XYZ file of C-alpha atoms in Angstrom:
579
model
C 11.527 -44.871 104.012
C 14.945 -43.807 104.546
C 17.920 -46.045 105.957
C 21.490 -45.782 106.653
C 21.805 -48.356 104.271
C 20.653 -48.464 100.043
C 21.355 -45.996 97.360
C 21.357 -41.839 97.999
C 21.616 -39.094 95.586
C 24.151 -36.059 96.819
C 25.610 -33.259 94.630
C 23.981 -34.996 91.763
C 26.212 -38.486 91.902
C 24.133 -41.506 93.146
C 25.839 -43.097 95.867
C 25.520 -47.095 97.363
C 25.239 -46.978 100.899
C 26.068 -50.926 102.154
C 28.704 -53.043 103.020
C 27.747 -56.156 100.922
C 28.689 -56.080 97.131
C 25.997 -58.338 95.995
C 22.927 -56.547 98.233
C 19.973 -55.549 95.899
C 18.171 -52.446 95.508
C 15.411 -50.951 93.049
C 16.093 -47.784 91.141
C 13.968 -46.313 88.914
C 14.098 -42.832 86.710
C 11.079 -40.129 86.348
C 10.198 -37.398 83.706
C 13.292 -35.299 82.090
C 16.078 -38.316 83.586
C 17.755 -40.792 81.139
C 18.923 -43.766 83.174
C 21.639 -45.736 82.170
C 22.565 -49.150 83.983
C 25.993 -50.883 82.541
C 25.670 -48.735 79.500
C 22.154 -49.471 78.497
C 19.043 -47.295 78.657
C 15.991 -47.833 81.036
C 12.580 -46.905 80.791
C 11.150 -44.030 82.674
C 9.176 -44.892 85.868
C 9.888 -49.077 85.343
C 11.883 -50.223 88.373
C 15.536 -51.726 88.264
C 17.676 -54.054 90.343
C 20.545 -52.994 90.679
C 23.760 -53.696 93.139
C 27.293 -52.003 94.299
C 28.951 -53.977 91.365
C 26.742 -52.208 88.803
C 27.518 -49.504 86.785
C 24.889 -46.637 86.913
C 25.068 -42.910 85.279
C 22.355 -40.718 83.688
C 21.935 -37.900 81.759
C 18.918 -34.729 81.975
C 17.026 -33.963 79.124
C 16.786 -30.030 79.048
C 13.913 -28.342 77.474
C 14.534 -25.867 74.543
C 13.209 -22.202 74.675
C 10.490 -21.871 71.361
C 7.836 -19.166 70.834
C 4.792 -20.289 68.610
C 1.961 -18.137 67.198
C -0.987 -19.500 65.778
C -3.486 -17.362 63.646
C -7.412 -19.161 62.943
C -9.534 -16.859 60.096
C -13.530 -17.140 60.107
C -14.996 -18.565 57.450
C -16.427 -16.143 56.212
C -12.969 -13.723 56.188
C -14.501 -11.151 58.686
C -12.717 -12.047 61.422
C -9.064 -13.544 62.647
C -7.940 -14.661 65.977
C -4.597 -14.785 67.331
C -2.845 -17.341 69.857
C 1.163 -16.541 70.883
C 2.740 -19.342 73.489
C 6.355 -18.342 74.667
C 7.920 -21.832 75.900
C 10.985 -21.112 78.529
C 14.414 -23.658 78.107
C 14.546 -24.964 81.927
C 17.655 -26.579 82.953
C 16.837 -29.342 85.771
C 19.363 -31.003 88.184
C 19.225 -34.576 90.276
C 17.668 -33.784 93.495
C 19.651 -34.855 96.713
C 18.058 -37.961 98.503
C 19.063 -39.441 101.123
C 19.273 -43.681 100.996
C 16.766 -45.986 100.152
C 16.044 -49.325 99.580
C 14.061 -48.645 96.766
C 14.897 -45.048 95.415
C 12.766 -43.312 92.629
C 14.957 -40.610 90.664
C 13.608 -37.582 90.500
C 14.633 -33.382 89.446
C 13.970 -30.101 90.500
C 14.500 -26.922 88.473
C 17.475 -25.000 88.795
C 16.742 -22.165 85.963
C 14.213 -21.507 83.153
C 15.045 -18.997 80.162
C 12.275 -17.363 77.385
C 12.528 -17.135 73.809
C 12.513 -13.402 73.007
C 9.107 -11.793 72.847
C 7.775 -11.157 69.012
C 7.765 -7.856 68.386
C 4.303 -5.861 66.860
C 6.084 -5.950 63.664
C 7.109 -9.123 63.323
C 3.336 -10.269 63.871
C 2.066 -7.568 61.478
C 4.680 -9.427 58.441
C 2.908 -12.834 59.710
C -0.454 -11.379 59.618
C 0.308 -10.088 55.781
C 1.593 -13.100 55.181
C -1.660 -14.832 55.498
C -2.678 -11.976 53.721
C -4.692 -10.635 56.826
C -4.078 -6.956 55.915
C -7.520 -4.926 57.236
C -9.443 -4.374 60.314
C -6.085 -4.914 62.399
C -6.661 -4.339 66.460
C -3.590 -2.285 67.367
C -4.209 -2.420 71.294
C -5.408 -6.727 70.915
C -1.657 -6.978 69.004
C 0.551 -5.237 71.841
C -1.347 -7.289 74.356
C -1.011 -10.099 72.447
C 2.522 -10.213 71.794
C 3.154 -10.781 75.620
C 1.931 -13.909 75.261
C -1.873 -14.957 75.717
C -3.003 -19.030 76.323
C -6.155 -17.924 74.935
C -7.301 -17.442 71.223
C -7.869 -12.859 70.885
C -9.652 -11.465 68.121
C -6.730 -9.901 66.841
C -8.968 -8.388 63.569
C -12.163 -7.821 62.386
C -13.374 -6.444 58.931
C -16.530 -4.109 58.555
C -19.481 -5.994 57.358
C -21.934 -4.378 55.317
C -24.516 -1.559 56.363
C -27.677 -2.224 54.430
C -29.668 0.751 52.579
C -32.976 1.400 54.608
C -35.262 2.743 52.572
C -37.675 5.960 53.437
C -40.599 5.430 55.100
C -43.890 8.110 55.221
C -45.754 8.164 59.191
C -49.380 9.391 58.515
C -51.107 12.216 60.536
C -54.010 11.241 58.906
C -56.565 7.770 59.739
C -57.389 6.236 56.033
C -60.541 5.363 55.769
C -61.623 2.127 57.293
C -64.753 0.901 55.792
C -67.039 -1.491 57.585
C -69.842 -3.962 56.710
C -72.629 -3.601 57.941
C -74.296 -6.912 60.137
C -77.918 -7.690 58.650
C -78.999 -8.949 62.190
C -77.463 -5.123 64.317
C -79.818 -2.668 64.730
C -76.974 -0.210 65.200
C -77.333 2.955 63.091
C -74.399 3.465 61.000
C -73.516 7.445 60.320
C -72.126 7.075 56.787
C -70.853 10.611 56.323
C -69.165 11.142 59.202
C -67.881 7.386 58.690
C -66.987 8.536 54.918
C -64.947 11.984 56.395
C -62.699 10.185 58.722
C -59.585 10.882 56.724
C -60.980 14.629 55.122
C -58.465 17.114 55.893
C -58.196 20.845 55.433
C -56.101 23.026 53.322
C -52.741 23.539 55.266
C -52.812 20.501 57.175
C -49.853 18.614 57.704
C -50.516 15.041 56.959
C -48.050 13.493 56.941
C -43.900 12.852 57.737
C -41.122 11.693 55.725
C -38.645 9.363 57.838
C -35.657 10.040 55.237
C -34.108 7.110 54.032
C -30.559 5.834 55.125
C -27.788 5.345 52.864
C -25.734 2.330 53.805
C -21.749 1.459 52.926
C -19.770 -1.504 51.331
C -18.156 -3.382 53.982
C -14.302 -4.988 53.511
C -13.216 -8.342 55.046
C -9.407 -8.660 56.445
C -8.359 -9.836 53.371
C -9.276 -6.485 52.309
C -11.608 -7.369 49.721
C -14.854 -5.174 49.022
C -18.146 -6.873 50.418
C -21.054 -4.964 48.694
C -24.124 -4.058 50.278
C -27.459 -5.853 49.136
C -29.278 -3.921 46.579
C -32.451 -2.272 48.157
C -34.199 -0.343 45.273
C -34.687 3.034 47.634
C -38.212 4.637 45.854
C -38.714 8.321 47.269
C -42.127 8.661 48.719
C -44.259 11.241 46.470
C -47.032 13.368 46.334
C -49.662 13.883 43.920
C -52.400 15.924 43.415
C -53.381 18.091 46.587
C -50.386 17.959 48.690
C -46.837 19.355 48.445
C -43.618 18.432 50.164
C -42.335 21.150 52.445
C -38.473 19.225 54.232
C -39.440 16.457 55.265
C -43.151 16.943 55.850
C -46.375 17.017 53.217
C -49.185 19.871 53.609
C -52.467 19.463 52.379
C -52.593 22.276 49.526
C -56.443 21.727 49.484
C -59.830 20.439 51.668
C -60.339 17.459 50.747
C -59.807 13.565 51.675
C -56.347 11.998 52.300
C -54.786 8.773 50.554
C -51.851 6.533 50.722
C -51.260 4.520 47.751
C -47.571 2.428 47.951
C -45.658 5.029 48.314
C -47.385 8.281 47.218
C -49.701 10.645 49.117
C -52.363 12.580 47.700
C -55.445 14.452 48.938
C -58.349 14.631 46.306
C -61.345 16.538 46.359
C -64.881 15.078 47.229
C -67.941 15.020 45.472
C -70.945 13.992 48.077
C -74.872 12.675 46.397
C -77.080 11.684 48.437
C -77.821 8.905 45.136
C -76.985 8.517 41.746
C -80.479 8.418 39.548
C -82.232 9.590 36.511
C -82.560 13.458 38.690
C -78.278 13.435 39.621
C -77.470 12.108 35.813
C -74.246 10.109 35.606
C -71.489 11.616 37.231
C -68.365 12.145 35.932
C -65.609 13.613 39.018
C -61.885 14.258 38.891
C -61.416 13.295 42.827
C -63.423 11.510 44.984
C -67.098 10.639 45.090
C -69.033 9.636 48.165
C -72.843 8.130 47.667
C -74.763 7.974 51.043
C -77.557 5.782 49.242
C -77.276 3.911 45.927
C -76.249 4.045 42.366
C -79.988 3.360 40.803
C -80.442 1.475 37.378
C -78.764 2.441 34.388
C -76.249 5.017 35.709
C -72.609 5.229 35.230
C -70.007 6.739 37.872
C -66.466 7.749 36.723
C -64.300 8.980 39.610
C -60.476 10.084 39.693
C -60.016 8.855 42.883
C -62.360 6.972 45.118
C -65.797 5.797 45.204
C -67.766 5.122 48.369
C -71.504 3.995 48.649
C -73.503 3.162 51.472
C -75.696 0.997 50.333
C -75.981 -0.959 46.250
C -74.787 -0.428 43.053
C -77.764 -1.642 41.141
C -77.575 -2.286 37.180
C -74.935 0.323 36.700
C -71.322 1.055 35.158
C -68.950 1.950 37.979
C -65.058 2.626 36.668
C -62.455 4.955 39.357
C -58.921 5.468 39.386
C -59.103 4.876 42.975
C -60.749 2.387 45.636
C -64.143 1.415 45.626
C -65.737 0.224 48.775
C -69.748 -0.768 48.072
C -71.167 -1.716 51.652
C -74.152 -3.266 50.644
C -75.038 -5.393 47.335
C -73.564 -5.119 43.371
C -76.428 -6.341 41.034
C -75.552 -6.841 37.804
C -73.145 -4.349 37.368
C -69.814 -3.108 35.551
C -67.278 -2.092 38.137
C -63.440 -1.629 37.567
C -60.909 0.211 39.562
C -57.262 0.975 37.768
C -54.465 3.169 37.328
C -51.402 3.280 35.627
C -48.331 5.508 37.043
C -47.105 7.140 33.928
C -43.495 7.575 35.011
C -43.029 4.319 35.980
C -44.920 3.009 32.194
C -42.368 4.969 30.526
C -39.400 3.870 31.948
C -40.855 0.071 31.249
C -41.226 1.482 27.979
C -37.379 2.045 27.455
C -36.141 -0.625 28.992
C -38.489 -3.002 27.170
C -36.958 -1.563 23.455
C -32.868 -1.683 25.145
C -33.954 -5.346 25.688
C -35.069 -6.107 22.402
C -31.545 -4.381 21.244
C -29.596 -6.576 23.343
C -31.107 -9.476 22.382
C -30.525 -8.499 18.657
C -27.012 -8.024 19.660
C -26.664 -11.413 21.121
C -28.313 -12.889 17.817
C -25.669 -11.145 15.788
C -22.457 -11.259 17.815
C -23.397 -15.488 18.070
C -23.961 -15.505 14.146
C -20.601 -13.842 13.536
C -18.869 -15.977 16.238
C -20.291 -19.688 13.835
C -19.253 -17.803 10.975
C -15.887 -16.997 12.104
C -14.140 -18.709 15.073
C -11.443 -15.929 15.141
C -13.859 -13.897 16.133
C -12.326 -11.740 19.191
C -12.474 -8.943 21.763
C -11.764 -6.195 19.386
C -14.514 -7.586 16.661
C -16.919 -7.227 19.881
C -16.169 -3.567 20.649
C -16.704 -2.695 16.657
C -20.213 -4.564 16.931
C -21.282 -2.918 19.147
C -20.235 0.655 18.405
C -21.127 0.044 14.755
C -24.091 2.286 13.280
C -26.531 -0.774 13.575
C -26.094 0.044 17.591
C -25.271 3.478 17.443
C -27.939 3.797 19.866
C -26.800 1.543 22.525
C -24.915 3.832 24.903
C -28.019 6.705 24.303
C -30.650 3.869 24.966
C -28.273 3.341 28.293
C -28.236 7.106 29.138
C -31.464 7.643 28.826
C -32.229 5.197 31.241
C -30.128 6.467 33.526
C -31.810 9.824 33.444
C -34.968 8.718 34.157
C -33.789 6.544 37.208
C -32.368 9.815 38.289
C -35.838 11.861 37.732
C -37.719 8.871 38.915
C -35.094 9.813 42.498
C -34.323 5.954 42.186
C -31.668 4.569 44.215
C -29.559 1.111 44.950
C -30.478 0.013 41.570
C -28.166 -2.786 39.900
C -28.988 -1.965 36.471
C -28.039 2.171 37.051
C -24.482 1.169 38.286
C -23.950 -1.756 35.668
C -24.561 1.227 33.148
C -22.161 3.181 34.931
C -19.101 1.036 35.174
C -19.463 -0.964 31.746
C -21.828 0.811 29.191
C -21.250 5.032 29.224
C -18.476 6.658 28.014
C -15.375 5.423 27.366
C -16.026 2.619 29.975
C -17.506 0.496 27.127
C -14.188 -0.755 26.447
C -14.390 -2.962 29.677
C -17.353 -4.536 27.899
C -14.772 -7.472 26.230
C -17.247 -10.563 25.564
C -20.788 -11.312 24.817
C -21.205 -12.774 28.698
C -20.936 -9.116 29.518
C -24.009 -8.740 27.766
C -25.855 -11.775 28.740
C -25.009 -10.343 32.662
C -26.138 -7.044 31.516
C -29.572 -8.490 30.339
C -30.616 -10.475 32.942
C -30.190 -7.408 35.166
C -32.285 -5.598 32.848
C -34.855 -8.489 33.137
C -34.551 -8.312 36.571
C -35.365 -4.685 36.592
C -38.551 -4.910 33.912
C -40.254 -7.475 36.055
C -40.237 -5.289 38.800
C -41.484 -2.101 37.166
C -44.056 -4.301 35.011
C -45.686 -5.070 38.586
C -45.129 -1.682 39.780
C -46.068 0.642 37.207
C -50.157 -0.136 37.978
C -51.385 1.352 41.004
C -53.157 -1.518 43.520
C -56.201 -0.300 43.794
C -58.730 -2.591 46.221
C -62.349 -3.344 45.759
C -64.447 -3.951 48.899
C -68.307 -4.855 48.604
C -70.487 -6.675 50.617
C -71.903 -9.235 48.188
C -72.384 -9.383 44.390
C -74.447 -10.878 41.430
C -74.271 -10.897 37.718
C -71.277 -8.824 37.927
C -68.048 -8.300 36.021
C -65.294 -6.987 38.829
C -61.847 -5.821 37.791
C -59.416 -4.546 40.546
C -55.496 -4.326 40.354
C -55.249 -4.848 43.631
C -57.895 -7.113 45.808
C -61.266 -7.566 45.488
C -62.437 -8.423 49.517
C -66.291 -9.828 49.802
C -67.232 -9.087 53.704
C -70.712 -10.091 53.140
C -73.134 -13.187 51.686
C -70.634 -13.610 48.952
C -70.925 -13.684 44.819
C -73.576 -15.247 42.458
C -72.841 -15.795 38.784
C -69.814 -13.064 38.678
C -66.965 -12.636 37.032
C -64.203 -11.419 39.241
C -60.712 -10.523 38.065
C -57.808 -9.290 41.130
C -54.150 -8.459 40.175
C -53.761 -9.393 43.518
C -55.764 -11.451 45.985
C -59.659 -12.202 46.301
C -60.982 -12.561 49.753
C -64.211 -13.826 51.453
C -63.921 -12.465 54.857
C -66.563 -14.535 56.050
C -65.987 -18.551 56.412
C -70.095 -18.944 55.446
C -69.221 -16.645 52.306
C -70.770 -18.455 49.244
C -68.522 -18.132 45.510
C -71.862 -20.068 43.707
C -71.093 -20.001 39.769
C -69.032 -17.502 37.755
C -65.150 -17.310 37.145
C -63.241 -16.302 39.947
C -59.554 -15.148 39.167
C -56.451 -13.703 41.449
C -52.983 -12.481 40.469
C -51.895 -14.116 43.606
C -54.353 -16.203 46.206
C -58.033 -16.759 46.601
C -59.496 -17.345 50.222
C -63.205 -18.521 49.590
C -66.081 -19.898 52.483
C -68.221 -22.103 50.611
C -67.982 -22.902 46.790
C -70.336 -24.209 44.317
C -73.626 -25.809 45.555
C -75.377 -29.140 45.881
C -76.770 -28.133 42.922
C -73.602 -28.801 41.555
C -73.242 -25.124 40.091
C -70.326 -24.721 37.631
C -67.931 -22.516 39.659
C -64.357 -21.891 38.375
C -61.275 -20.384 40.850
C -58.030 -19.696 39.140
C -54.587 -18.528 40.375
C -51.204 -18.565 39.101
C -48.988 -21.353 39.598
C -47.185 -19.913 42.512
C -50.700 -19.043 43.994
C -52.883 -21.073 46.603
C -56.882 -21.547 46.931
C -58.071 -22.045 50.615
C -61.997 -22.737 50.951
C -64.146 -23.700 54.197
C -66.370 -25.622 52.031
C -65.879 -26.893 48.831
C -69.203 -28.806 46.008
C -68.899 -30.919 43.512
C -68.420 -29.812 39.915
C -65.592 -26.982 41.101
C -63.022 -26.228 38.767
C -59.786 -25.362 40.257
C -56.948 -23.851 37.497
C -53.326 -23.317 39.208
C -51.024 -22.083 36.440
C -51.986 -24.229 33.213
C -53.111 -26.987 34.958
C -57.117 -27.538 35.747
C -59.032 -29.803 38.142
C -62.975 -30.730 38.342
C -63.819 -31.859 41.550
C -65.977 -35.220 41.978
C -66.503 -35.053 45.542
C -66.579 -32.442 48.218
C -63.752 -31.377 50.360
C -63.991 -29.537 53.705
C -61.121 -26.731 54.834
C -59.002 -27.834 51.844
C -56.289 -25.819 50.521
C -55.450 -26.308 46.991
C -52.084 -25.521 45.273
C -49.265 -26.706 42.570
C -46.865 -29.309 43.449
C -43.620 -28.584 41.701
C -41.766 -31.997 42.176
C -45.362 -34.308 40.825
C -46.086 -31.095 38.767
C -50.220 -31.683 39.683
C -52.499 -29.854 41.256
C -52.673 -30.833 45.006
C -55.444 -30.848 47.732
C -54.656 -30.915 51.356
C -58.049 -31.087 53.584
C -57.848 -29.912 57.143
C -55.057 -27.480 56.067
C -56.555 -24.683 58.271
């Protein structure tokens, strides 16, 4: 409330408005005002008395003009983000008030002056500073530099593009056996069922989606990120197809495969049966039975082997599939193949592994013996005539990878950059050969798996058999009796009421069984490796389950149970109701 009496502000000098010396009043000070009363400082907003006899001056704080930039980097180094805050000086004066009683102190701004603007190059020298020196946004910096409240991606670094590897689209429909149901009275037209994937001479069967090279990416500190190593196999052809661009013709009639990666079209050899009047047959491609192989008999194919009905007493061994639809009595059956390029590059880098672990033997030998034992000692190991073959072991596997069309392998580049030529002399310690081995391990595991063809074995039911697949062995009938069956891969019972009654049941990877063993209490035995699993509907007494090393009878019976190794008790576990 204003009066013609109590304290004013005009021109910036604060003026008592009374007639009475010893008349009170309040005064108090706000934000940027320094209020002095007889020489000694008040608090901000915290009200004084005061009269005419006191003494009252003040002084104006006055802001100073600063520029600040502040520059956040991912964690990961891909990307930085830039913040620039100009901050004007302002330069306030008392504000006139007329008098009151109780007056409150208070400013207004009479001029404000920025910092000078940072120019592109001065942030460029602060962005090398903190070594941020790729992936730079040139248009983000000039609109940065005028000043942004807000936090700009100011650079970003190129991540990685991954290889993708080739992939194959077929033309063709692969064969897609199915078992027959006992209790249908549909008629099942086995030849025509047998010829779905038969194509002619000419015939384009199938495309080749090329595969895509990736890049390296860089972070903004400017430091290489590599690209994950994807092992890029070509897709091939075999026997009875060609590659013309990116497309592979049929070069004969015949029927159409895919096996991993490699397309081949064999030719067929159709008997009605295989008996005393056929003889055994021996065929390079592919053999279709639209009855059964009779007692006694043997079948050899090159390829595949399909039979309508039973394989009865008989010796059945193919370098390709075998489906069976109806029963395997006491028979021999075995379905393999080795690919020969792939076996002899294993073979090589099998024997440079046995040299590098004689050259680890050595060099550590020499190192007890002598503790001087240094760089240059290293390089004449190794180049000495008792490895004279180490960089031609090296090359030689480098020329295969490179007629095998291998690409993104680790091994090939390791080779490159530290082994050939005169880049050995980068190889300066024996941990460059430890690294270089466990790459080659790395790379004989997976061309120990990969050099035998999966081949699958499908049959509707088996007894007194021995079974050996490299792929899987699938049951889609009653089940096995008494056999022996060996998969590099899985064994399946597609059926939950499948029965595995006796015999020794063993898969590379997992077994998936209906019912095992009997009330009977039937010795049965299901193995797997230690990283496999057993699943089983049903599961008698007197069942021997073997994961890894490790075996377990069972003394009760367990229902949907799923049995595998448990790496932190190290024991063979069963979990019922898993399924």
């Amino acid at each position: 409330m204003s009066l013609d009496r109590g304290i004013k502000v005009v021109n910036g000098n604060i003026i008592f408005q009374n007639n009475y010396s010893d008349e009170e009043f309040t005064i108090k000070s706000r934000k940027y005002i320094n209020l002095f009363i007889n020489d000694k400082p008040c608090k901000q907003f915290e009200e004084n008395v005061v009269t005419k006899d006191d003494k009252i001056h003040y002084t104006l704080e006055k802001s100073e003009a600063k520029r600040e930039i502040n520059i956040f980097i991912s964690q990961d180094k891909m990307k930085a983000y830039i913040r620039i805050e100009y901050l004007p000086e302002i330069e306030y004066k008392l504000k006139d008030k007329p008098p009151f009683i109780n007056l409150a102190l208070s400013v207004e701004e009479v001029s404000r002056k920025y910092p000078p603007k940072y120019t592109v190059a001065e942030v460029k020298k602060i962005l090398k500073e903190k070594n941020i020196v790729f992936g730079i946004k040139e248009n983000i910096l000039e609109e940065a530099v005028l000043g942004c409240n807000e936090e700009l991606l100011i650079a970003e670094g190129e991540y990685p593009v991954q290889d993708v590897p080739s992939e194959v689209k077929l033309l063709f429909t692969p064969t897609q056996m199915r078992f027959p149901d006992p209790e249908s009275s549909e008629t099942i037209d086995y030849k025509n069922l047998f010829r779905i994937s038969n194509v002619r001479k000419g015939d384009k069967i199938a495309e080749i989606i090329p595969e895509i090279i990736g890049k390296d990416g860089k972070n903004i500190l400017g430091k290489i990120i590599k690209k994950d190593y994807v092992r890029l196999t070509p897709i091939t052809v075999n026997k009875g197809c060609k590659i013309e661009e990116n497309d592979i013709i049929a070069t004969i009639d015949g029927k159409a495969h895919i096996s991993g990666r490699t397309v081949s079209v064999n030719p067929v050899f159709t008997v009605e049966s295989v008996n005393m009047e056929t003889c055994n047959i021996n065929f390079y491609g592919d053999i279709e039975v639209y009855d059964s192989v009779d007692d006694h008999m043997d079948v050899s194919a090159g390829g595949s082997l399909d039979v309508s009905n039973n394989v009865n007493t008989s010796k059945v061994i193919t370098g390709g599939n075998i489906t069976i639809l109806g029963n395997a009595i006491n028979s021999k059956i075995l379905s393999g193949q080795i690919d020969i390029r792939k076996k002899e590059y294993a073979d090589v880098l099998n024997s440079y592994k046995d040299m590098l672990n004689n050259i680890i033997e050595n060099v550590r030998f020499l190192q007890r013996k002598n503790e001087a034992f240094g760089a240059k000692d290293f390089m004449k190991n190794l180049t000495e005539d008792k490895y004279k073959d180490f960089q031609k072991i090296a090359l030689k596997i480098v020329t295969l990878s490179i007629k095998n069309e291998t690409k993104g392998s680790e091994l090939i580049d390791y080779l490159k950059e530290k082994v050939l030529g005169y880049n050995i002399l980068k190889m300066k310690s024996l941990n460059d050969i430890t690294m270089l081995l466990n790459i080659l391990d790395n790379e004989i595991e997976y061309y120990d798996k990969n050099s035998i063809v999966p081949l699958d074995i499908r049959l509707s039911y088996c007894q007194d058999c021995e079974i050996k697949s490299t792929g899987n062995i699938i049951i889609g009938g009653k089940g096995e009796y008494t056999s022996k069956l060996t998969a590099m891969k899985d064994i399946m019972f597609t059926k939950p009421d499948a029965v595995a009654r006796g015999g020794v049941i063993s898969a590379g990877n997992n077994i998936t069984a209906g019912i095992v063993g009997s009330r009977a209490e039937i010795p049965t035995t299901l193995i797997v490796p230690k990283e496999g699993k057993i699943s089983a509907v049903l599961v008698y007494k007197n069942t021997t389950f073997k994961v890894g090393n490790i075996s377990v009878n069972t003394e009760r019976e367990y229902e949907y149970v799923q049995v595998f190794f448990n790496k932190k008790t190290r024991l063979i576990e069963f979990h019922e109701d898993a399924f």
